[in-house]
XYZ file of C-alpha atoms in Angstrom:
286
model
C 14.750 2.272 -9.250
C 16.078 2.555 -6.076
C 18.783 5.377 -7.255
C 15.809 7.267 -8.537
C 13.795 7.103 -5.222
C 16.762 8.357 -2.894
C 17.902 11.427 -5.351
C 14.112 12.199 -5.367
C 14.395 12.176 -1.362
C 17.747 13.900 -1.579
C 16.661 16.370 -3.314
C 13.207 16.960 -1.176
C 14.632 16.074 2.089
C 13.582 18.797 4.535
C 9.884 18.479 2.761
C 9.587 15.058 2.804
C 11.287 15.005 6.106
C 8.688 17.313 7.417
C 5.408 14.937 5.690
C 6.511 11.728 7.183
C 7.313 13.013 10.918
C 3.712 14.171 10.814
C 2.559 11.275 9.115
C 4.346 9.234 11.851
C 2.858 10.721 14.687
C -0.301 10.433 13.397
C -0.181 6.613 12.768
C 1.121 5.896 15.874
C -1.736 7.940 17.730
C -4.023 5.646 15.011
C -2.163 2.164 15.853
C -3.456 2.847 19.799
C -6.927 3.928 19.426
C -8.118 0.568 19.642
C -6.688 -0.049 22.422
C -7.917 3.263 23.820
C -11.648 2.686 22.980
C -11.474 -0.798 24.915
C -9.875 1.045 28.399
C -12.609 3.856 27.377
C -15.341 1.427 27.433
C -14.102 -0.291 30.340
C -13.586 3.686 32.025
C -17.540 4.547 31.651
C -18.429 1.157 32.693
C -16.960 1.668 35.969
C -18.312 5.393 36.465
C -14.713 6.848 35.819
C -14.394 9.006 33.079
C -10.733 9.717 32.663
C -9.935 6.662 30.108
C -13.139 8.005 27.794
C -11.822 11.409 27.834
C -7.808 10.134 27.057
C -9.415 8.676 23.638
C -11.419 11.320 22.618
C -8.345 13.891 23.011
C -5.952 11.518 21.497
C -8.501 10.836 18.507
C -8.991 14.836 17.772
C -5.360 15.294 17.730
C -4.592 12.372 15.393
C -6.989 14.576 12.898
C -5.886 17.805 13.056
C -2.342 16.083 12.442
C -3.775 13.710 9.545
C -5.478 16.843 8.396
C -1.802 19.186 7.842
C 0.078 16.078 7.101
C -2.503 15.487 3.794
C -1.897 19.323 2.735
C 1.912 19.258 3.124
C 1.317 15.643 0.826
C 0.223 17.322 -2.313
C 1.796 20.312 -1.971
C 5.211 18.111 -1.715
C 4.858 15.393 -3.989
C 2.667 17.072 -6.968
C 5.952 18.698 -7.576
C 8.236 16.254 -7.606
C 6.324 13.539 -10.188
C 5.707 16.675 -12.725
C 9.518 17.203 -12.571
C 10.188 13.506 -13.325
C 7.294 12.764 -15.699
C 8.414 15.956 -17.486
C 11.981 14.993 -17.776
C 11.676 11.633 -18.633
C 8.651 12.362 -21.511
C 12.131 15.293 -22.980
C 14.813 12.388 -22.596
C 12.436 9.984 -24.718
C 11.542 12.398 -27.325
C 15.246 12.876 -28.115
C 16.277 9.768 -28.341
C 13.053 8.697 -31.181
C 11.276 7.050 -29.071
C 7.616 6.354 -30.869
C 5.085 8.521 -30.047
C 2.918 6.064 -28.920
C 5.280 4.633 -26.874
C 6.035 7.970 -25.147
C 2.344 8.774 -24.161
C 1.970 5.031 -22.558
C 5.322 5.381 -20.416
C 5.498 8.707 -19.416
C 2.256 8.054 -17.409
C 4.327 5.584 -15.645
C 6.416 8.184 -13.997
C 3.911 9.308 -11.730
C 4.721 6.298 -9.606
C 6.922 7.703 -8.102
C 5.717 10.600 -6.677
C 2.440 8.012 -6.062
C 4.788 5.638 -4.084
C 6.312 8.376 -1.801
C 2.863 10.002 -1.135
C 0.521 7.246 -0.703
C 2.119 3.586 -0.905
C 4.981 4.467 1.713
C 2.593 6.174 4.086
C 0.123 2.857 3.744
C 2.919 0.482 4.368
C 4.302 2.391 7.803
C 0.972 2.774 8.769
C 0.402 -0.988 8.101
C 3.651 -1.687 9.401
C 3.102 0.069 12.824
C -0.377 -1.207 13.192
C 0.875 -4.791 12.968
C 3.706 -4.084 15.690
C 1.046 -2.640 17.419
C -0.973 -5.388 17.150
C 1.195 -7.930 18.031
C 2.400 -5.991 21.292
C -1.018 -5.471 22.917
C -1.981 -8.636 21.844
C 0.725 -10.600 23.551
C -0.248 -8.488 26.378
C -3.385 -10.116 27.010
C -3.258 -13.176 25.198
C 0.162 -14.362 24.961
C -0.049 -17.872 23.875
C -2.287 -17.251 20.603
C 0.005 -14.538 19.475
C 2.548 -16.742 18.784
C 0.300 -17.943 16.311
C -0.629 -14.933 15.112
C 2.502 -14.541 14.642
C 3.881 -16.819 11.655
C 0.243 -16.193 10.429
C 1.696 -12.978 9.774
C 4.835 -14.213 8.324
C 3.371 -17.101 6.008
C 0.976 -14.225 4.390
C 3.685 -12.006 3.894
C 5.735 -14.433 1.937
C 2.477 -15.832 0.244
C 2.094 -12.279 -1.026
C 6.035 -12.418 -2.086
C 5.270 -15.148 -4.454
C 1.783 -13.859 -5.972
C 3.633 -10.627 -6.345
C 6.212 -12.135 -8.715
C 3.029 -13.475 -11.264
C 1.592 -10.423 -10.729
C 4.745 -8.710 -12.534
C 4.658 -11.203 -14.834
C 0.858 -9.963 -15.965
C 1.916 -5.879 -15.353
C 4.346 -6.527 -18.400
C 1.884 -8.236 -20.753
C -0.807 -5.528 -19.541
C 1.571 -2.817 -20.425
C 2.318 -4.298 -24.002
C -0.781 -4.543 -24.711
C -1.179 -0.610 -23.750
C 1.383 0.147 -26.325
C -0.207 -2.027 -29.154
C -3.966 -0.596 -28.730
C -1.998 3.340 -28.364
C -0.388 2.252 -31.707
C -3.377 0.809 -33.356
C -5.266 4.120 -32.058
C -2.519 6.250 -33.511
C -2.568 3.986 -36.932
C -6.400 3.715 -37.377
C -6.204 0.629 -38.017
C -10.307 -0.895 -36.793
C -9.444 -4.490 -37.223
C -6.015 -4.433 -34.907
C -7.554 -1.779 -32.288
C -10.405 -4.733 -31.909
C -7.762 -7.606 -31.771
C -5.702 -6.331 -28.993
C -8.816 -4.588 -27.018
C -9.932 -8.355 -26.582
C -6.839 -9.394 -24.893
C -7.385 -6.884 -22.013
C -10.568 -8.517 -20.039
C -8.176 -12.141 -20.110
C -5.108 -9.996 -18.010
C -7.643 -8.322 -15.869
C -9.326 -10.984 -14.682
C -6.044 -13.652 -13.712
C -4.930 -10.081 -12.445
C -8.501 -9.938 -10.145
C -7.594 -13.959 -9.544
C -4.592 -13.838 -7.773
C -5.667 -10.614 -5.317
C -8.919 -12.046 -4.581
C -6.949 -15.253 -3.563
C -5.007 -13.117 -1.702
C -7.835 -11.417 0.395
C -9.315 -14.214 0.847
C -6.559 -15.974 2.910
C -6.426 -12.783 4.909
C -10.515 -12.832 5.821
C -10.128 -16.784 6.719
C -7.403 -16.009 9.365
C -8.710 -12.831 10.778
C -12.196 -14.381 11.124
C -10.849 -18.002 12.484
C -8.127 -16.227 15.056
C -11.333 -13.487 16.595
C -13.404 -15.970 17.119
C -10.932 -18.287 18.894
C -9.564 -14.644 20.873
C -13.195 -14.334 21.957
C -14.026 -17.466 23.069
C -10.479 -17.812 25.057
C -11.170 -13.849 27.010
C -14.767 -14.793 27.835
C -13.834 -17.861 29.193
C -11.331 -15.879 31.803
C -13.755 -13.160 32.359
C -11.942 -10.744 30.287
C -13.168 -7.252 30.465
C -15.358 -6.124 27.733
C -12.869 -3.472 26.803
C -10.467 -6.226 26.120
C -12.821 -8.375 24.275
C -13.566 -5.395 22.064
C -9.755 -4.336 21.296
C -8.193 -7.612 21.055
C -10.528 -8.842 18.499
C -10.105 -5.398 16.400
C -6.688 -5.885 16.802
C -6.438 -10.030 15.669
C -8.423 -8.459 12.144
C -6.064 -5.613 11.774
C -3.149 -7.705 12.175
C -4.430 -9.650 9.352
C -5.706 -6.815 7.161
C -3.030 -4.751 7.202
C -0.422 -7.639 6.740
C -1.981 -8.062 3.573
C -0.977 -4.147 2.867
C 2.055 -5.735 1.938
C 0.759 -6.291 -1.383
C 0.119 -2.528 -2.278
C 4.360 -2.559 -1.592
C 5.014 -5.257 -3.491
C 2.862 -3.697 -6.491
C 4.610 -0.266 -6.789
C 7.791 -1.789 -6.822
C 7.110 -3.715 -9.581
C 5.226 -0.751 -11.266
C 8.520 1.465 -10.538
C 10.395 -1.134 -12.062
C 8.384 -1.913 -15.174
C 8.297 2.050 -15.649
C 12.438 2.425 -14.883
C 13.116 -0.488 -17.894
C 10.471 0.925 -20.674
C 11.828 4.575 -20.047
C 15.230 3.266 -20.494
C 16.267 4.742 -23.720
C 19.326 2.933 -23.807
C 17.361 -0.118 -24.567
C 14.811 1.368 -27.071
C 14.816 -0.085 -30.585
C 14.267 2.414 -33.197
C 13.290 0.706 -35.527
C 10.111 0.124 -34.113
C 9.560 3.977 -34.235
């Protein structure tokens, strides 16, 4: 999996190069803004108008960046999962894989180009919204932080561990995939019926687990704003930093939980690097 990610990169280096130091710039701009809007706020309040006019410069040039980065995004990576869908689909048809079996798992190559265009981008941008986070945060309230803290690091290993049922279910899912593609293929009424059933069971201890997920991540950014506002209030914090600390204790939260969208493509990349395997295909189920 991981040989197949860096010849990808190897091989698109100046593009992808190119994407992600856009991509970078704009998430940092992103990771500050609400910090910006509370020293904007607290700018206007007190007649001066420079802090209001920093944010609203900084917020048109994170879109104009967003906006070229997303067009150098499909232009880049539309390219390179065609390639790789295209030769693994030739590889499998060579070596007798089922026809069924082909259709189901050549589908699975687009994760690739998926995980370089959108999951990566969503996990720096996650990634530099936490550190973000975390520094302003200890800034102006240092001792709940700390807290906030191994919050963050208990729900990142939480998400370790729901991620490794969560592979467990991807692999029945996709078996399933290949029996219903077969019984489509066969004709066969009774057996399409039979394994169309199993689907909503997978699906919903699939739904299960994420919800559980979420949910941890809503009862610690709700429980650590409240306590943020009633601590800054109590000091006579400005309203600025009222506003932005408490945006900042739910994104820390929220995009923690990002985490998860990692975790998933790399188990998708996986499950899609084993079944396209043909060196473990049995032909006799052909």
């Amino acid at each position: 999996m991981w040989t197949a990610l860096l010849q990808i990169i190897s091989n698109n280096l100046l593009r992808i190069g190119v994407t992600y130091s856009l991509m970078l710039l704009e998430f940092i701009i992103y990771a500050i803004t609400p910090y910006l809007i509370g020293v904007a706020i607290d700018s206007l309040l007190y007649a001066n108008g420079t802090g209001f006019f920093i944010f609203i410069v900084s917020s048109i040039t994170a879109c104009l960046i967003g906006t070229i980065r997303r067009m150098v995004d499909t232009r880049t990576f539309s390219v390179i999962w065609v390639r790789r869908a295209t030769n693994s689909i030739l590889t499998m048809i060579k070596s007798g894989v089922s026809s069924s079996s082909v259709i189901s798992r050549g589908h699975l190559q687009t994760t690739y180009g998926d995980f370089l265009e959108y999951t990566m981008p969503t996990i720096i941008s996650a990634f530099i919204d936490v550190i973000a986070a975390i520094i302003i945060l200890w800034m102006i309230i240092p001792h709940i932080t700390c807290c906030v803290f191994f919050c963050v690091i208990a729900l990142c290993l939480i998400q370790v561990l729901l991620s490794r049922r969560l592979m467990i279910l991807d692999r029945q899912k996709q078996s399933v995939v290949e029996e219903s593609d077969a019984a489509i293929m066969s004709r066969n009424g009774e057996k399409i019926v039979t394994v169309y059933d199993k689907i909503p069971h997978l699906l919903i201890k699939r739904s299960d687990l994420e919800a559980f997920g979420w949910a941890l991540t809503d009862i610690m950014s709700v429980s650590f704003s409240a306590v943020a506002i009633y601590c800054l209030t109590a000091k006579n914090h400005s309203v600025g930093d009222v506003i932005s600390t408490v945006t900042y204790c739910r994104q820390v939260f929220f995009k923690t939980n990002f985490i998860s969208f990692l975790l998933t493509h790399l188990r998708q990349m996986k499950l899609s690097e084993e079944l396209c395997d043909v060196s473990t295909y049995d032909s006799s189920q052909v």
